[in-house]
């Protein structure tokens, strides 16, 4: 089963009655994971939550960036390297005998990362315990300096406000900007639900509450935010909660059309005395709202009377108005080949392409109009 993660988290929070929602309410899910932070806005359609008729729809196109908890971990390791010397850390990391020490060191850091909770980074001070194996690799003069900074404590690194700024601020600032931009695209949003592994960070929770609750946008975080996606995924397998979504990508297929006057003919192909060029035939644009279970169908024709098959490249891209498949940013999701039966009467032959928009995926079907039972299928998961 595949479930769209922010959606699953929203479902979980609704079923836990974490939010007091009524029809017409608009809320945002901030799914702060290890790698990415994904934001999705929803509008509640059902007048009564908790029954089998519960429905909500996306209220705006979602957004996201690679600014999750693992990037803070990378900043932390870079800070440790700087304090202990790159050579000491490299030797510590390189030695297989110390792999367990590294694991426990980073596990201890994860606890610190989650539990630090001053209202402002500028107030933070904390001592970070170092593994004995790493401490022994640090040059003695550096050890003396570190002990002085930590008030005589050995095997400790003092985390100062400027250090904390280096480790936390870049990602926290990015997340704050993401939420601000998403709120601008979602008029009427009054609630934020914070979920995902990085949502356990007290610093992140404090940041969002301090920044947005003064603007009357309430921030909620479940007791176990990392579990929300899995709990919602289980419920999604039983009921369908979402009635529509906004496309993150533009989707379509490659196709041929007659070359227009003044267009570059260097890549055009000649068919029956006429030049044709390849273009991106769009089925749905990025940021367009699509109802769940809707189908968009386009009709295509073989280029020649004796063509035995047609081939479709299934395409996607982030921008709304792609012109040709060779544009920068256009991705080939897959290929579908449709055998075309010959028509002894000489009638024009047609192939149909259906884009079917499900709850968690897009299904693309291509088939000869005369043999609709012989459909060729490609599945695309929502970005």
XYZ file of N, CA and C in Angstrom, residues 105-222:
354
model
N 27.371 7.541 19.939
C 27.612 8.978 19.997
C 26.505 9.740 19.255
N 26.174 9.290 18.024
C 25.142 9.959 17.245
C 23.750 9.703 17.819
N 23.551 8.531 18.436
C 22.270 8.276 19.108
C 22.091 9.218 20.287
N 23.181 9.454 21.034
C 23.120 10.401 22.153
C 22.853 11.812 21.642
N 23.453 12.160 20.499
C 23.205 13.466 19.907
C 21.732 13.608 19.508
N 21.130 12.540 19.010
C 19.718 12.587 18.614
C 18.850 12.953 19.816
N 19.158 12.409 20.985
C 18.405 12.747 22.195
C 18.577 14.218 22.532
N 19.822 14.696 22.422
C 20.094 16.117 22.690
C 19.346 16.986 21.693
N 19.402 16.608 20.430
C 18.761 17.391 19.359
C 17.261 17.529 19.606
N 16.636 16.473 20.075
C 15.197 16.507 20.327
C 14.842 17.287 21.584
N 15.699 17.214 22.595
C 15.320 17.733 23.918
C 15.684 19.189 24.138
N 16.637 19.731 23.398
C 16.996 21.138 23.587
C 15.776 22.009 23.339
N 15.445 22.877 24.296
C 14.212 23.638 24.136
C 14.234 25.051 24.701
N 15.300 25.799 24.508
C 15.204 27.217 24.846
C 14.313 27.911 23.825
N 13.723 29.008 24.216
C 12.844 29.716 23.280
C 13.641 30.390 22.181
N 14.929 30.589 22.411
C 15.780 31.187 21.383
C 17.139 30.494 21.406
N 17.686 30.248 20.234
C 18.989 29.598 20.142
C 20.050 30.393 20.894
N 19.876 31.719 20.951
C 20.897 32.561 21.574
C 21.056 32.286 23.068
N 20.105 31.560 23.690
C 20.191 31.255 25.116
C 20.791 29.879 25.399
N 21.204 29.174 24.355
C 21.576 27.770 24.509
C 23.022 27.576 24.947
N 23.240 26.740 25.960
C 24.559 26.198 26.289
C 24.350 24.737 26.671
N 25.260 23.889 26.247
C 25.102 22.463 26.528
C 26.468 21.793 26.396
N 26.720 20.777 27.233
C 27.961 20.018 27.118
C 27.682 18.705 26.393
N 28.467 18.447 25.352
C 28.329 17.237 24.553
C 29.424 16.254 24.944
N 29.048 15.056 25.428
C 30.028 14.041 25.817
C 30.622 13.374 24.579
N 31.953 13.229 24.568
C 32.656 12.590 23.459
C 33.016 11.150 23.807
N 33.020 10.247 22.821
C 33.512 8.882 23.078
C 34.984 8.913 23.504
N 35.361 8.025 24.403
C 36.757 7.978 24.864
C 37.709 7.731 23.708
N 37.284 6.891 22.739
C 38.154 6.586 21.600
C 38.439 7.828 20.776
N 37.461 8.701 20.612
C 37.672 9.943 19.859
C 38.538 10.902 20.666
N 38.278 10.998 21.968
C 39.066 11.905 22.816
C 40.553 11.559 22.762
N 40.860 10.271 22.772
C 42.264 9.845 22.750
C 42.966 10.181 21.448
N 42.212 10.411 20.381
C 42.798 10.750 19.079
C 43.028 12.247 18.911
N 42.503 13.052 19.826
C 42.643 14.513 19.716
C 44.020 14.927 20.224
N 44.737 15.783 19.512
C 46.037 16.256 19.980
C 45.935 16.851 21.391
N 46.963 16.631 22.200
C 46.924 17.015 23.617
C 46.682 18.508 23.817
N 47.260 19.329 22.952
C 47.069 20.767 23.092
C 45.607 21.148 22.869
N 44.958 20.473 21.914
C 43.535 20.726 21.656
C 42.696 20.226 22.833
N 43.110 19.091 23.434
C 42.388 18.578 24.603
C 42.391 19.608 25.732
N 43.535 20.229 25.945
C 43.656 21.238 27.006
C 42.708 22.404 26.740
N 42.671 22.842 25.464
C 41.788 23.950 25.085
C 40.318 23.584 25.323
N 39.943 22.375 24.920
C 38.555 21.945 25.081
C 38.174 21.822 26.548
N 39.099 21.322 27.383
C 38.822 21.215 28.815
C 38.641 22.588 29.436
N 39.427 23.553 28.971
C 39.271 24.917 29.472
C 37.914 25.491 29.114
N 37.463 25.237 27.896
C 36.151 25.732 27.470
C 35.029 25.083 28.269
N 35.232 23.811 28.673
C 34.187 23.058 29.387
C 34.380 23.116 30.902
N 35.076 24.158 31.392
C 35.277 24.345 32.830
C 35.966 23.151 33.486
N 36.984 22.630 32.814
C 37.796 21.567 33.384
C 37.284 20.161 33.127
N 36.151 20.020 32.500
C 35.604 18.689 32.214
C 36.299 18.093 30.981
N 36.813 16.867 31.125
C 37.404 16.172 29.993
C 36.334 15.459 29.175
N 36.677 15.156 27.927
C 35.765 14.465 27.004
C 34.435 15.197 26.854
N 34.508 16.516 26.854
C 33.287 17.306 26.678
C 33.538 18.411 25.660
N 32.492 18.684 24.867
C 32.496 19.850 23.988
C 31.420 20.801 24.474
N 31.763 22.060 24.640
C 30.787 23.046 25.062
C 30.060 23.592 23.840
N 28.746 23.386 23.820
C 27.911 23.898 22.731
C 27.482 25.314 23.099
N 28.073 26.313 22.464
C 27.779 27.712 22.759
C 26.658 28.224 21.856
N 26.114 29.404 22.139
C 25.071 29.958 21.264
C 25.505 30.079 19.803
N 26.738 30.493 19.565
C 27.185 30.620 18.173
C 27.323 29.244 17.515
N 27.725 28.236 18.301
C 27.783 26.869 17.768
C 26.384 26.375 17.409
N 25.441 26.614 18.299
C 24.061 26.194 18.048
C 23.491 26.883 16.826
N 23.861 28.136 16.659
C 23.423 28.884 15.470
C 23.923 28.199 14.210
N 25.182 27.778 14.222
C 25.775 27.088 13.069
C 25.054 25.771 12.786
N 24.704 25.037 13.837
C 24.130 23.701 13.664
C 22.650 23.762 13.279
N 21.879 24.610 13.957
C 20.427 24.562 13.803
C 19.844 25.617 12.866
N 20.420 26.814 12.879
C 19.750 27.947 12.238
C 19.474 27.769 10.748
N 20.399 27.231 9.929
C 20.099 27.149 8.482
C 18.821 26.382 8.174
N 18.644 25.217 8.809
C 17.460 24.413 8.515
C 16.200 25.015 9.149
N 16.314 25.518 10.369
C 15.141 26.121 11.001
C 14.662 27.341 10.222
N 15.594 28.109 9.697
C 15.221 29.277 8.892
C 14.521 28.844 7.607
N 15.041 27.791 6.980
C 14.395 27.284 5.763
C 12.982 26.805 6.038
N 12.790 26.106 7.150
C 11.453 25.608 7.486
C 10.506 26.772 7.756
N 10.989 27.770 8.468
C 10.154 28.950 8.731
C 9.746 29.619 7.423
N 10.685 29.758 6.491
C 10.372 30.365 5.187
C 9.353 29.525 4.423
N 9.520 28.203 4.480
C 8.577 27.312 3.805
C 7.162 27.521 4.318
N 7.020 27.558 5.636
C 5.696 27.715 6.232
C 5.101 29.077 5.875
N 5.925 30.117 5.926
C 5.442 31.462 5.548
C 4.908 31.471 4.120
N 5.671 30.895 3.198
C 5.258 30.871 1.796
C 3.997 30.045 1.590
N 3.899 28.913 2.307
C 2.710 28.075 2.169
C 1.476 28.775 2.727
N 1.638 29.516 3.817
C 0.510 30.268 4.376
C 0.022 31.337 3.410
N 0.950 31.958 2.682
C 0.556 32.964 1.695
C -0.280 32.355 0.581
N -0.011 31.076 0.257
C -0.773 30.401 -0.791
C -2.068 29.790 -0.262
N -2.273 29.849 1.058
C -3.426 29.180 1.665
C -4.206 30.164 2.527
N -4.983 31.056 1.932
C -5.776 31.996 2.739
C -6.732 31.260 3.671
N -6.841 31.762 4.877
C -7.778 31.175 5.824
C -7.219 30.050 6.665
N -5.941 29.704 6.467
C -5.340 28.623 7.261
C -5.144 29.099 8.701
N -5.699 28.349 9.648
C -5.626 28.752 11.051
C -4.945 27.727 11.943
N -4.544 26.591 11.367
C -3.946 25.535 12.183
C -2.801 24.886 11.421
N -1.733 24.542 12.150
C -0.597 23.806 11.610
C -0.423 22.546 12.432
N -0.325 21.414 11.756
C -0.054 20.136 12.412
C 1.379 19.735 12.082
N 2.205 19.613 13.096
C 3.620 19.285 12.920
C 3.838 17.804 13.214
N 4.312 17.052 12.205
C 4.524 15.611 12.362
C 5.868 15.229 11.736
N 6.226 13.948 11.864
C 7.485 13.456 11.300
C 8.565 13.330 12.361
N 9.650 12.646 12.015
C 10.719 12.390 12.970
C 11.348 13.645 13.539
N 11.605 14.649 12.709
C 12.241 15.879 13.176
C 11.273 16.734 13.988
N 9.965 16.440 13.887
C 8.978 17.188 14.680
C 9.157 16.963 16.166
N 9.914 15.924 16.549
C 10.190 15.697 17.971
C 11.118 16.762 18.540
N 11.769 17.536 17.697
C 12.680 18.589 18.148
C 11.906 19.690 18.872
N 12.256 19.919 20.147
C 11.610 20.983 20.909
C 11.921 22.353 20.314
N 13.123 22.490 19.759
C 13.478 23.759 19.124
C 12.551 24.077 17.960
N 12.285 23.070 17.118
C 11.398 23.286 15.973
C 9.988 23.610 16.441
N 9.505 22.884 17.428
C 8.168 23.163 17.942
C 8.061 24.585 18.489
N 9.078 24.995 19.271
C 9.076 26.345 19.837
C 9.151 27.399 18.730
N 9.978 27.155 17.730
C 10.125 28.121 16.638
C 8.780 28.369 15.959
N 8.091 27.299 15.573
C 6.833 27.465 14.843
C 5.764 28.108 15.726
N 5.716 27.732 16.996
C 4.710 28.339 17.883
C 4.997 29.824 18.102
N 6.260 30.154 18.375
C 6.614 31.554 18.609
C 6.358 32.415 17.378
N 6.658 31.856 16.203
C 6.555 32.648 14.974
C 5.116 32.801 14.487
N 4.301 31.750 14.583
C 3.011 31.779 13.894
C 1.801 31.910 14.815
N 1.931 31.553 16.087
C 0.756 31.673 16.947
C 0.425 33.125 17.244
N 1.407 33.998 17.122
C 1.095 35.423 17.293
C 0.275 35.971 16.125
N 0.250 35.219 15.022
C -0.584 35.569 13.866
C -1.880 34.750 13.856
N -2.237 34.199 15.004
C -3.479 33.422 15.171
C -3.483 32.148 14.336
N -2.325 31.562 14.132
C -2.229 30.246 13.494
C -1.735 29.283 14.568
N -2.607 28.441 15.054
C -2.295 27.537 16.158
C -1.446 26.373 15.649
N -0.420 25.994 16.422
C 0.475 24.890 16.050
C 0.214 23.709 16.981
N -0.045 22.547 16.387
C -0.298 21.324 17.132
C 0.771 20.294 16.780
N 1.157 19.502 17.761
C 2.112 18.420 17.522
C 1.677 17.209 18.342
N 1.464 16.052 17.717
C 1.075 14.859 18.479
C 2.160 14.461 19.468
